[in-house]
CSV table of C-alpha atoms and ligand atoms in Angstrom, one decimal:
chain,number,residue,atom,x,y,z
A,6,MET,CA,0.0,0.0,0.0
A,7,LYS,CA,1.4,3.3,-1.1
A,8,MET,CA,0.6,5.8,1.6
A,9,ASN,CA,3.6,7.7,2.6
A,10,PHE,CA,2.5,11.2,3.6
A,11,LYS,CA,5.6,12.0,5.6
A,12,ASN,CA,7.0,15.4,4.6
A,13,ARG,CA,4.4,15.8,1.9
A,14,ASP,CA,3.2,19.3,1.1
A,15,ILE,CA,-0.6,19.8,1.2
A,16,VAL,CA,-1.2,22.5,-1.4
A,17,SER,CA,-4.1,21.4,-3.5
A,18,ILE,CA,-6.7,18.6,-3.3
A,19,LYS,CA,-5.7,17.7,-6.8
A,20,ASP,CA,-2.3,16.6,-5.5
A,21,PHE,CA,-4.1,13.6,-4.0
A,22,SER,CA,-5.5,10.4,-5.4
A,23,LYS,CA,-8.8,8.9,-4.3
A,24,THR,CA,-6.8,6.3,-2.3
A,25,ASP,CA,-4.8,9.1,-0.6
A,26,ILE,CA,-8.0,11.0,0.3
A,27,THR,CA,-9.7,7.8,1.6
A,28,ALA,CA,-6.7,7.1,3.8
A,29,ILE,CA,-6.8,10.6,5.3
A,30,LEU,CA,-10.5,10.4,6.0
A,31,ASN,CA,-10.3,7.0,7.6
A,32,TYR,CA,-7.4,8.2,9.8
A,33,ALA,CA,-9.4,11.3,10.8
A,34,LYS,CA,-12.1,9.0,12.2
A,35,HIS,CA,-9.6,7.7,14.7
A,36,MET,CA,-8.9,11.2,15.7
A,37,ILE,CA,-12.4,12.1,16.8
A,38,PRO,CA,-12.1,11.2,20.5
A,39,TYR,CA,-8.8,13.0,20.7
A,40,ALA,CA,-10.2,16.0,18.9
A,41,LYS,CA,-13.0,16.1,21.5
A,42,GLY,CA,-10.5,15.9,24.4
A,43,GLU,CA,-12.1,12.6,25.5
A,44,LYS,CA,-8.7,10.9,25.0
A,45,GLN,CA,-5.2,12.3,25.3
A,46,ILE,CA,-2.3,11.9,23.0
A,47,ASP,CA,1.1,13.7,22.5
A,48,ILE,CA,2.6,12.1,19.4
A,49,LEU,CA,3.7,15.5,18.1
A,50,LYS,CA,5.2,16.8,21.3
A,51,LYS,CA,8.6,17.3,19.7
A,52,TYR,CA,7.3,19.5,16.9
A,53,ILE,CA,6.7,23.2,16.4
A,54,LEU,CA,4.2,24.5,13.8
A,55,SER,CA,4.5,27.9,12.2
A,56,SER,CA,1.1,29.4,11.7
A,57,LEU,CA,1.5,32.2,9.1
A,58,PHE,CA,-1.7,34.0,8.4
A,59,PHE,CA,-1.1,36.8,5.9
A,60,GLU,CA,-4.8,37.5,6.0
A,61,PRO,CA,-7.1,36.9,8.9
A,62,SER,CA,-9.2,33.7,9.1
A,63,THR,CA,-10.0,33.0,12.7
A,64,ARG,CA,-11.9,29.7,12.2
A,65,THR,CA,-9.1,28.1,10.1
A,66,ARG,CA,-6.3,29.4,12.3
A,67,LEU,CA,-7.9,28.3,15.6
A,68,SER,CA,-8.7,25.0,14.1
A,69,PHE,CA,-5.1,24.3,13.1
A,70,GLU,CA,-3.8,25.5,16.5
A,71,SER,CA,-6.3,23.4,18.3
A,72,ALA,CA,-5.4,20.3,16.2
A,73,MET,CA,-1.7,20.8,16.9
A,74,ASN,CA,-2.2,21.4,20.6
A,75,ARG,CA,-4.4,18.3,20.9
A,76,LEU,CA,-1.5,16.2,19.5
A,77,GLY,CA,0.9,17.7,22.0
A,78,GLY,CA,2.7,20.0,19.5
A,79,ARG,CA,3.4,23.7,19.9
A,80,VAL,CA,2.5,26.6,17.7
A,81,ILE,CA,4.3,29.9,16.8
A,82,GLY,CA,3.3,32.5,14.2
A,83,PHE,CA,1.1,35.5,13.5
A,84,ALA,CA,-2.6,36.1,12.9
A,85,ASP,CA,-2.4,39.6,11.8
A,86,PRO,CA,-0.5,40.6,8.6
A,87,SER,CA,0.0,44.1,9.7
A,88,ALA,CA,2.4,42.9,12.4
A,89,THR,CA,4.7,41.1,9.9
A,90,SER,CA,7.8,42.1,8.1
A,91,GLN,CA,6.0,41.7,4.8
A,92,LYS,CA,4.6,45.1,5.6
A,93,LYS,CA,8.1,46.3,5.5
A,94,GLY,CA,8.6,44.8,2.1
A,95,GLU,CA,10.0,41.4,2.9
A,96,SER,CA,9.3,38.8,0.3
A,97,LEU,CA,7.1,35.8,1.1
A,98,ALA,CA,10.1,33.6,0.1
A,99,ASP,CA,12.2,35.2,2.9
A,100,THR,CA,9.5,34.9,5.5
A,101,ILE,CA,9.1,31.2,4.6
A,102,ARG,CA,12.9,30.7,4.9
A,103,MET,CA,12.7,32.1,8.4
A,104,ALA,CA,9.8,29.9,9.4
A,105,ASP,CA,11.5,27.0,7.8
A,106,ALA,CA,14.4,27.5,10.2
A,107,TYR,CA,12.2,28.0,13.2
A,108,SER,CA,9.8,25.1,12.9
A,109,ASP,CA,9.0,21.7,11.6
A,110,ILE,CA,5.9,22.4,9.6
A,111,ILE,CA,4.3,25.6,8.1
A,112,VAL,CA,0.6,26.4,7.8
A,113,ILE,CA,0.1,29.3,5.5
A,114,ARG,CA,-2.9,31.5,4.6
A,115,HIS,CA,-2.3,34.2,2.0
A,116,PRO,CA,-4.4,36.5,-0.1
A,117,GLN,CA,-2.6,35.7,-3.3
A,118,GLU,CA,-3.1,32.6,-5.5
A,119,GLY,CA,-0.2,30.3,-5.7
A,120,ALA,CA,1.4,31.5,-2.4
A,121,ALA,CA,1.4,28.0,-0.9
A,122,ARG,CA,3.0,26.5,-4.0
A,123,LEU,CA,5.7,29.1,-3.8
A,124,ALA,CA,6.2,28.5,-0.1
A,125,ALA,CA,6.7,24.8,-0.8
A,126,GLU,CA,9.6,25.7,-3.1
A,127,PHE,CA,11.4,27.6,-0.4
A,128,ALA,CA,10.8,25.4,2.6
A,129,GLU,CA,12.5,22.1,3.5
A,130,VAL,CA,9.7,21.4,6.0
A,131,PRO,CA,6.2,20.5,4.8
A,132,ILE,CA,3.7,23.2,3.9
A,133,ILE,CA,0.0,23.1,4.5
A,134,ASN,CA,-2.1,25.5,2.5
A,135,ALA,CA,-4.8,27.1,4.6
A,136,GLY,CA,-6.2,29.0,1.7
A,137,ASP,CA,-4.5,31.1,-1.0
A,138,GLY,CA,-6.7,33.9,-2.3
A,139,ALA,CA,-9.3,32.6,-4.8
A,140,GLY,CA,-7.1,29.4,-5.2
A,141,GLN,CA,-7.0,26.3,-3.1
A,142,HIS,CA,-8.1,25.4,0.4
A,143,PRO,CA,-7.5,21.6,0.6
A,144,THR,CA,-8.2,21.1,4.3
A,145,GLN,CA,-11.6,22.7,3.9
A,146,CYS,CA,-12.3,20.3,1.1
A,147,LEU,CA,-11.2,17.3,3.2
A,148,LEU,CA,-13.3,18.3,6.1
A,149,ASP,CA,-16.3,18.6,3.8
A,150,LEU,CA,-15.7,15.2,2.4
A,151,PHE,CA,-15.2,13.9,5.9
A,152,THR,CA,-18.5,15.4,7.1
A,153,ILE,CA,-20.4,13.7,4.2
A,154,LEU,CA,-18.6,10.4,4.8
A,155,THR,CA,-19.3,10.3,8.5
A,156,GLU,CA,-23.0,11.3,8.1
A,157,LYS,CA,-23.9,9.3,5.0
A,158,LYS,CA,-21.4,6.4,5.5
A,159,ARG,CA,-20.2,6.9,1.9
A,160,ILE,CA,-19.5,9.7,-0.6
A,161,GLU,CA,-20.4,8.1,-3.8
A,162,LYS,CA,-24.0,7.8,-5.0
A,163,ASN,CA,-25.2,10.6,-2.8
A,164,HIS,CA,-27.1,13.4,-4.6
A,165,ILE,CA,-25.3,16.6,-3.5
A,166,VAL,CA,-26.6,20.1,-4.3
A,167,LEU,CA,-24.1,22.9,-4.3
A,168,LEU,CA,-25.9,26.3,-3.8
A,169,GLY,CA,-24.9,29.9,-4.0
A,170,ASP,CA,-21.9,31.6,-5.5
A,171,LEU,CA,-20.6,28.9,-7.7
A,172,LYS,CA,-18.6,31.2,-9.9
A,173,TYR,CA,-16.1,32.7,-7.5
A,174,GLY,CA,-16.4,30.4,-4.5
A,175,ARG,CA,-13.2,28.5,-4.4
A,176,THR,CA,-14.6,26.0,-1.9
A,177,VAL,CA,-17.2,24.7,-4.3
A,178,HIS,CA,-14.7,24.3,-7.1
A,179,SER,CA,-12.4,22.0,-5.2
A,180,LEU,CA,-15.4,20.2,-3.7
A,181,ALA,CA,-17.1,19.6,-7.1
A,182,TYR,CA,-13.8,18.1,-8.3
A,183,ALA,CA,-13.4,15.9,-5.2
A,184,LEU,CA,-17.0,14.8,-5.2
A,185,SER,CA,-16.7,13.8,-8.8
A,186,LEU,CA,-13.6,11.9,-8.1
A,187,PHE,CA,-15.7,9.8,-5.7
A,188,GLY,CA,-18.6,9.5,-8.1
A,189,ALA,CA,-21.3,11.5,-6.3
A,190,GLU,CA,-24.3,12.8,-8.2
A,191,LEU,CA,-24.1,16.6,-8.5
A,192,THR,CA,-26.6,19.5,-9.0
A,193,PHE,CA,-25.4,23.1,-9.2
A,194,VAL,CA,-27.9,25.7,-8.1
A,195,SER,CA,-27.0,29.4,-8.6
A,196,PRO,CA,-28.2,32.7,-10.0
A,197,GLU,CA,-27.5,33.0,-13.7
A,198,SER,CA,-24.6,35.4,-13.1
A,199,LEU,CA,-22.9,33.1,-10.6
A,200,LYS,CA,-22.9,29.8,-12.5
A,201,MET,CA,-20.2,27.1,-12.1
A,202,PRO,CA,-17.4,27.8,-14.5
A,203,LYS,CA,-17.1,25.6,-17.5
A,204,GLU,CA,-13.7,24.3,-16.6
A,205,VAL,CA,-15.0,22.9,-13.3
A,206,ILE,CA,-17.9,21.2,-15.1
A,207,ASN,CA,-15.5,19.7,-17.6
A,208,GLU,CA,-13.4,18.3,-14.7
A,209,CYS,CA,-16.5,16.6,-13.3
A,210,LYS,CA,-17.2,15.1,-16.7
A,211,GLU,CA,-13.7,13.7,-16.9
A,212,PHE,CA,-14.7,11.5,-13.9
A,213,GLY,CA,-17.9,10.4,-15.6
A,214,VAL,CA,-20.1,12.7,-13.6
A,215,GLU,CA,-22.7,14.8,-15.5
A,216,PRO,CA,-23.7,17.6,-13.2
A,217,ASN,CA,-27.1,19.3,-13.6
A,218,SER,CA,-27.1,23.1,-13.5
A,219,THR,CA,-30.3,25.0,-12.6
A,220,VAL,CA,-31.5,28.2,-11.0
A,221,ASN,CA,-34.4,26.3,-9.3
A,222,LEU,CA,-33.6,25.3,-5.7
A,223,ASP,CA,-37.2,24.1,-5.0
A,224,LYS,CA,-36.9,21.3,-7.4
A,225,ALA,CA,-33.3,20.4,-6.8
A,226,ILE,CA,-33.9,20.0,-3.0
A,227,ILE,CA,-36.6,17.3,-3.4
A,228,ASP,CA,-34.3,14.3,-3.7
A,229,ALA,CA,-31.1,15.9,-2.3
A,230,ASP,CA,-29.0,14.0,0.3
A,231,VAL,CA,-26.7,16.9,0.9
A,232,LEU,CA,-27.3,20.6,0.5
A,233,TYR,CA,-24.1,22.6,0.5
A,234,VAL,CA,-24.8,26.3,0.9
A,235,THR,CA,-22.2,29.0,0.2
A,236,ARG,CA,-22.2,32.7,0.9
A,237,ILE,CA,-22.6,35.2,-1.8
A,238,GLN,CA,-19.9,37.7,-1.2
A,239,LYS,CA,-20.5,41.4,-1.6
A,240,GLU,CA,-17.0,42.2,-2.7
A,241,ARG,CA,-17.6,40.1,-5.9
A,242,PHE,CA,-20.1,42.6,-7.3
A,243,PRO,CA,-19.2,45.8,-9.1
A,244,ASP,CA,-22.2,47.6,-7.6
A,245,ALA,CA,-24.4,47.3,-4.6
A,246,GLU,CA,-27.6,47.1,-6.6
A,247,GLU,CA,-26.6,44.0,-8.5
A,248,TYR,CA,-25.5,42.4,-5.2
A,249,ASN,CA,-28.8,43.2,-3.5
A,250,ARG,CA,-30.7,41.7,-6.4
A,251,VAL,CA,-28.8,38.5,-6.3
A,252,VAL,CA,-28.2,37.9,-2.6
A,253,GLY,CA,-31.9,37.4,-1.7
A,254,THR,CA,-32.4,34.8,-4.5
A,255,TYR,CA,-32.1,31.8,-2.2
A,256,LYS,CA,-33.0,31.4,1.4
A,257,VAL,CA,-32.8,28.1,3.2
A,258,ASP,CA,-35.6,28.1,5.8
A,259,ASN,CA,-38.0,25.6,7.4
A,260,GLU,CA,-40.6,26.3,4.7
A,261,LEU,CA,-38.2,25.2,1.9
A,262,LEU,CA,-37.2,22.1,4.0
A,263,LYS,CA,-40.7,20.8,4.1
A,264,GLN,CA,-40.1,19.4,0.6
A,265,ALA,CA,-36.7,17.8,1.5
A,266,LYS,CA,-35.8,14.3,2.4
A,267,LYS,CA,-35.9,13.5,6.1
A,268,ASP,CA,-32.2,12.7,6.2
A,269,LEU,CA,-31.1,15.7,4.1
A,270,ILE,CA,-28.0,17.3,5.7
A,271,ILE,CA,-27.2,21.0,5.2
A,272,MET,CA,-23.6,22.1,5.1
A,273,HIS,CA,-22.0,25.5,5.0
A,274,PRO,CA,-18.3,26.4,5.2
A,275,LEU,CA,-19.2,29.4,7.5
A,276,PRO,CA,-19.4,32.2,8.2
A,277,ARG,CA,-22.9,32.5,6.9
A,278,VAL,CA,-24.9,35.7,6.6
A,279,THR,CA,-28.5,35.5,5.5
A,280,GLU,CA,-28.5,32.4,3.3
A,281,ILE,CA,-29.6,30.0,6.0
A,282,ASP,CA,-32.3,31.2,8.4
A,283,PRO,CA,-31.3,30.7,12.1
A,284,GLU,CA,-34.5,28.7,12.6
A,285,VAL,CA,-32.9,25.9,10.6
A,286,ASP,CA,-30.1,25.5,13.2
A,287,ALA,CA,-32.4,23.6,15.6
A,288,THR,CA,-33.4,21.1,13.0
A,289,HIS,CA,-31.7,17.8,12.5
A,290,HIS,CA,-30.8,18.9,9.0
A,291,ALA,CA,-28.3,21.5,10.2
A,292,LEU,CA,-24.8,20.0,10.1
A,293,TYR,CA,-22.7,23.1,9.7
A,294,PHE,CA,-21.5,23.4,13.3
A,295,LYS,CA,-20.5,19.8,13.3
A,296,GLN,CA,-18.8,20.3,10.0
A,297,ALA,CA,-16.8,23.1,11.5
A,298,PHE,CA,-15.8,20.8,14.4
A,299,ASN,CA,-14.7,18.2,11.8
A,300,GLY,CA,-11.9,20.6,10.8
A,301,ILE,CA,-10.1,19.5,14.0
A,302,PRO,CA,-9.9,15.7,13.4
A,303,ILE,CA,-9.1,16.2,9.7
A,304,ARG,CA,-6.2,18.6,10.5
A,305,MET,CA,-5.0,16.4,13.3
A,306,ALA,CA,-4.9,13.5,10.9
A,307,LEU,CA,-3.0,15.6,8.3
A,308,LEU,CA,-0.5,17.0,10.9
A,309,SER,CA,0.4,13.6,12.2
A,310,LEU,CA,0.5,11.9,8.8
A,311,VAL,CA,2.8,14.6,7.4
A,312,LEU,CA,5.0,14.9,10.5
A,313,GLU,CA,5.2,11.3,11.8
A,314,GLY,CA,4.0,9.1,9.0
A,315,ARG,CA,1.1,6.9,10.1
A,316,LYS,CA,1.0,6.6,13.8
A,317,LEU,CA,-1.8,6.3,16.3
B,17,MET,CA,15.9,42.5,-60.5
B,18,LYS,CA,15.3,39.7,-58.1
B,19,GLU,CA,14.4,41.1,-54.8
B,20,LEU,CA,16.9,39.9,-52.2
B,21,LYS,CA,14.6,39.5,-49.2
B,22,ILE,CA,16.5,36.9,-47.4
B,23,ILE,CA,20.2,36.7,-47.7
B,24,PRO,CA,21.6,33.2,-47.3
B,25,ILE,CA,24.1,32.8,-44.5
B,26,LYS,CA,27.3,30.7,-44.6
B,27,ASN,CA,27.3,29.4,-41.1
B,28,GLY,CA,24.9,29.7,-38.2
B,29,THR,CA,21.2,29.1,-37.3
B,30,VAL,CA,18.1,30.0,-39.2
B,31,ILE,CA,14.8,30.0,-37.4
B,32,ASP,CA,12.1,29.7,-40.0
B,33,HIS,CA,8.3,29.6,-40.0
B,34,ILE,CA,7.9,31.9,-37.1
B,35,THR,CA,4.3,33.1,-36.8
B,36,ALA,CA,4.2,36.5,-38.6
B,37,GLY,CA,4.7,39.4,-36.3
B,38,TYR,CA,6.4,37.3,-33.6
B,39,ALA,CA,10.1,37.6,-34.6
B,40,VAL,CA,10.7,40.3,-32.1
B,41,LYS,CA,9.3,38.2,-29.3
B,42,VAL,CA,11.4,35.3,-30.4
B,43,LEU,CA,14.5,37.5,-30.2
B,44,ARG,CA,13.5,38.7,-26.8
B,45,VAL,CA,13.2,35.1,-25.5
B,46,LEU,CA,16.5,34.2,-27.0
B,47,LYS,CA,18.0,37.3,-25.3
B,48,ILE,CA,19.2,38.7,-28.6
B,49,PRO,CA,21.1,41.0,-29.0
B,50,GLU,CA,22.4,41.0,-25.4
B,51,SER,CA,23.6,37.4,-25.5
B,52,THR,CA,25.4,37.5,-28.8
B,53,SER,CA,27.7,39.6,-30.9
B,54,SER,CA,26.9,37.6,-34.0
B,55,VAL,CA,25.2,39.3,-36.9
B,56,VAL,CA,21.4,38.8,-36.6
B,57,SER,CA,19.0,39.4,-39.4
B,58,VAL,CA,15.3,39.4,-39.2
B,59,ALA,CA,12.7,39.2,-42.0
B,60,MET,CA,9.1,39.9,-41.3
B,61,ASN,CA,5.9,39.1,-43.2
B,62,VAL,CA,7.7,36.9,-45.7
B,63,SER,CA,5.2,35.2,-48.0
B,64,GLY,CA,5.5,31.5,-47.6
B,65,LYS,CA,3.6,28.4,-48.7
B,66,MET,CA,1.4,28.7,-45.6
B,67,GLY,CA,0.8,32.4,-45.6
B,68,LYS,CA,3.0,35.1,-44.0
B,69,LYS,CA,5.9,34.2,-41.7
B,70,ASP,CA,8.9,35.7,-39.9
B,71,ILE,CA,12.5,34.5,-40.2
B,72,VAL,CA,15.4,35.0,-37.9
B,73,LYS,CA,19.0,34.3,-38.9
B,74,VAL,CA,22.0,34.2,-36.5
B,75,GLU,CA,25.3,34.1,-38.2
B,76,ASN,CA,28.3,32.1,-37.0
B,77,ARG,CA,26.5,30.6,-34.1
B,78,GLU,CA,24.8,27.2,-33.8
B,79,LEU,CA,22.0,27.6,-31.3
B,80,ASP,CA,21.1,24.4,-29.5
B,81,PRO,CA,17.8,23.3,-31.2
B,82,HIS,CA,16.4,21.8,-28.0
B,83,GLU,CA,17.1,25.0,-26.1
B,84,LEU,CA,15.0,26.7,-28.7
B,85,ASP,CA,12.0,24.5,-27.9
B,86,LYS,CA,10.9,27.2,-25.5
B,87,ILE,CA,10.0,29.4,-28.4
B,88,ALA,CA,7.4,26.9,-29.3
B,89,LEU,CA,5.0,28.9,-27.1
B,90,ILE,CA,5.3,31.8,-29.4
B,91,ALA,CA,6.0,30.1,-32.7
B,92,PRO,CA,4.7,26.5,-32.5
B,93,LYS,CA,5.4,25.9,-36.2
B,94,ALA,CA,9.0,27.2,-36.1
B,95,THR,CA,11.8,25.1,-37.6
B,96,ILE,CA,15.4,25.4,-36.5
B,97,ASN,CA,18.0,25.0,-39.3
B,98,ILE,CA,21.7,24.7,-38.5
B,99,ILE,CA,23.7,25.9,-41.5
B,100,ARG,CA,27.3,25.0,-42.4
B,101,GLU,CA,28.9,26.2,-45.7
B,102,TYR,CA,25.4,27.3,-46.9
B,103,GLU,CA,24.0,23.9,-46.4
B,104,VAL,CA,21.3,22.9,-43.9
B,105,VAL,CA,23.1,20.2,-41.8
B,106,LYS,CA,20.4,19.8,-39.2
B,107,LYS,CA,16.7,20.6,-39.2
B,108,HIS,CA,14.5,20.5,-36.1
B,109,LYS,CA,10.9,21.3,-35.6
B,110,VAL,CA,10.4,23.0,-32.3
B,111,GLU,CA,8.7,20.9,-29.7
B,112,LEU,CA,7.1,22.1,-26.5
B,113,PRO,CA,8.7,20.9,-23.4
B,114,ASN,CA,6.4,19.8,-20.6
B,115,GLU,CA,7.1,22.9,-18.6
B,116,VAL,CA,8.2,26.4,-19.7
B,117,VAL,CA,9.9,28.7,-17.2
B,118,GLY,CA,10.5,32.4,-17.4
B,119,ILE,CA,8.9,33.0,-20.8
B,120,ALA,CA,5.3,34.0,-20.2
B,121,LYS,CA,3.8,36.1,-17.5
B,122,CYS,CA,0.8,34.8,-15.6
B,123,SER,CA,-2.4,36.5,-16.7
B,124,ASN,CA,-3.8,36.5,-13.1
B,125,PRO,CA,-2.8,39.8,-11.6
B,126,THR,CA,-3.0,38.4,-8.0
B,127,CYS,CA,-0.9,35.4,-8.8
B,128,ILE,CA,2.1,35.1,-6.5
B,129,SER,CA,4.4,34.8,-9.5
B,130,ASN,CA,3.5,38.4,-10.4
B,131,ALA,CA,4.5,39.6,-6.9
B,132,ARG,CA,8.0,40.7,-6.0
B,133,GLU,CA,9.2,37.2,-5.3
B,134,PRO,CA,12.5,35.5,-6.3
B,135,VAL,CA,10.8,33.2,-8.7
B,136,LYS,CA,10.3,33.0,-12.5
B,137,SER,CA,6.9,32.4,-14.0
B,138,ARG,CA,6.3,28.7,-14.6
B,139,PHE,CA,3.7,27.0,-16.8
B,140,GLN,CA,2.8,23.4,-17.4
B,141,ILE,CA,1.6,22.3,-20.7
B,142,VAL,CA,-2.0,21.0,-20.4
B,143,SER,CA,-2.4,20.0,-24.0
B,144,LYS,CA,-0.3,20.6,-27.1
B,145,ASP,CA,-3.0,20.7,-29.7
B,146,PRO,CA,-4.9,22.9,-29.1
B,147,LEU,CA,-2.1,24.6,-27.0
B,148,ARG,CA,-3.2,25.0,-23.4
B,149,ILE,CA,-0.9,26.0,-20.6
B,150,LYS,CA,-1.5,26.3,-16.9
B,151,CYS,CA,0.3,28.4,-14.3
B,152,TYR,CA,2.3,26.2,-11.9
B,153,TYR,CA,1.5,28.5,-9.0
B,154,CYS,CA,-2.2,29.6,-9.4
B,155,ASP,CA,-3.5,26.9,-11.9
B,156,ARG,CA,-4.9,29.7,-14.1
B,157,GLU,CA,-5.0,29.1,-17.9
B,158,PRO,CA,-4.3,32.2,-19.9
B,159,GLU,CA,-6.8,32.8,-22.7
B,160,ASP,CA,-4.2,34.5,-24.9
B,161,ILE,CA,-0.9,32.9,-24.5
B,162,ALA,CA,1.1,35.1,-26.8
B,163,GLU,CA,-0.1,38.2,-24.9
B,164,GLY,CA,1.7,36.9,-21.8
B,165,ILE,CA,5.1,36.4,-23.4
B,166,ILE,CA,7.6,38.5,-21.5
C,428,ZN,ZN1,-0.4,32.2,-11.9
C-alpha cells in the first residue's frame, strides 16, 4: 500500500489520489475522541508548527492551532498581517525561509493565489495550504468530504446540491472536483450570473459525472441527500444594486425544507450571513456546526501523517 | 531584378516559420542581441507556402535546437536549421517541453508569481494541440498565451 504522507506538502486537493483521500478520511475518524478531548495523545510533542496568516481567518487558524495542541505540539506564528515584516517589504520567500528554520511544519494562509505552492519551493519542512486567495483550500475540502462520509457512510451515489456563488467560490470548485472523483451525483444551483465555470464542469465530466445546472432550488432539493450552501460575497459585485438583487435569491428556511428528504443534511463552510435562516439551526438537517468541528480531526490527521507518517 | 529579401548565411542558425509578427518576441526570449555579438537578421511578413511568416538568422552561431524549444509557445510551427557552408546540416521542428519557465507572465494579476518574489513564471503544458498551458502557481490558464510572453 502506497501511503507515505511523511513530509508531503498539502497544497491542493488535486495533488491527492482517491486512495490518498480515503486514507486521510479514515485516519481522521480515529482522531475524533482525541479532537473532543475525551482521550489524550502527545505524538507531536517534539514538533513546532509555524502558523503564518497573511490574512485573517479566525476559524481556520484556531482549528489548526487546536489540532496541533491536541496532539501535544506547539504553535508559533502570527494572525495579523500588519504585524509582519512583509509590511516592511520582505518577500514571502524570505518569510518562509525564516519559518522553515524555526519550525517543523508551516501552515500558510495568504491572499494571493499560488502562495502556498511558492512557499513549498522555499521550505524544507512540509507546507500546508490554509487558503491562497481565490485558489485552493485543501483542508476545507477534506473536512467537507469527511462530514459527508461520517454522516452518510459513503460519498459516492449521494445526490449533492451545491448552492450559491458557484462562480467565485473556491470551496465549491475543489469540492465539485473531489465529489466527482468519488462519483457523487451533483446538482449546481446558482443565479445565472454566478454559475459554475465551464472548466470545473469539464473536470467533473472527466470522472464520468454529469452535473445538472439550474436556478431552481425548490426542485433540486426534493431528492437531495446533501445541500451545500455558500455565501454570496458582496466584494464580488461591481455595484451594490446587483448584489442586493442576487443575494436574496435563495434562502434556506423551514418552509423550503418541508419538501426535502428527512435525512437531508445541510452544510456551509461558514461564516454565513442570511443564506440560512437561524430557525434551521435547531433542525436535525443542520450539520454546519458539526462540519466546523470536523476541521479538527481532519487537521489532526494531516498533521500527524505529514510529521510522523502513520501513527496512532 | 530579383528582390533579395533573405540573404543566405554561410554558417549559423536559421529560425524559420515563425508566426508572422512574432520575430521580435522570439528575439527577446533568446536574449538577442544582449547574449550574442553575431550578426542577426530578421525578416518579417515573408510570404511562404502557408501564408506570411517571420524568419530570424543568427550568423556564426549554432544555437542548440532543443534549447530553442521554448520558443514553441510563441511560434509553435517554427523550424530550426543549422547551416554550415550554406548547407542545412540539421533541421529540427520546435517541440514544446512539458514545462516552460520564465517565458510568459501569468495573466492572473493576483498570482504570487507576479509579486515581488524571487521566482520565475512557470507554466505546465496541459495540451499541445490545441495549445493550453496552466500556471504552476495559481493553476490559471491564460486565454491568450502570446499576450503573456515576456
Ligand atoms: Zn499564476
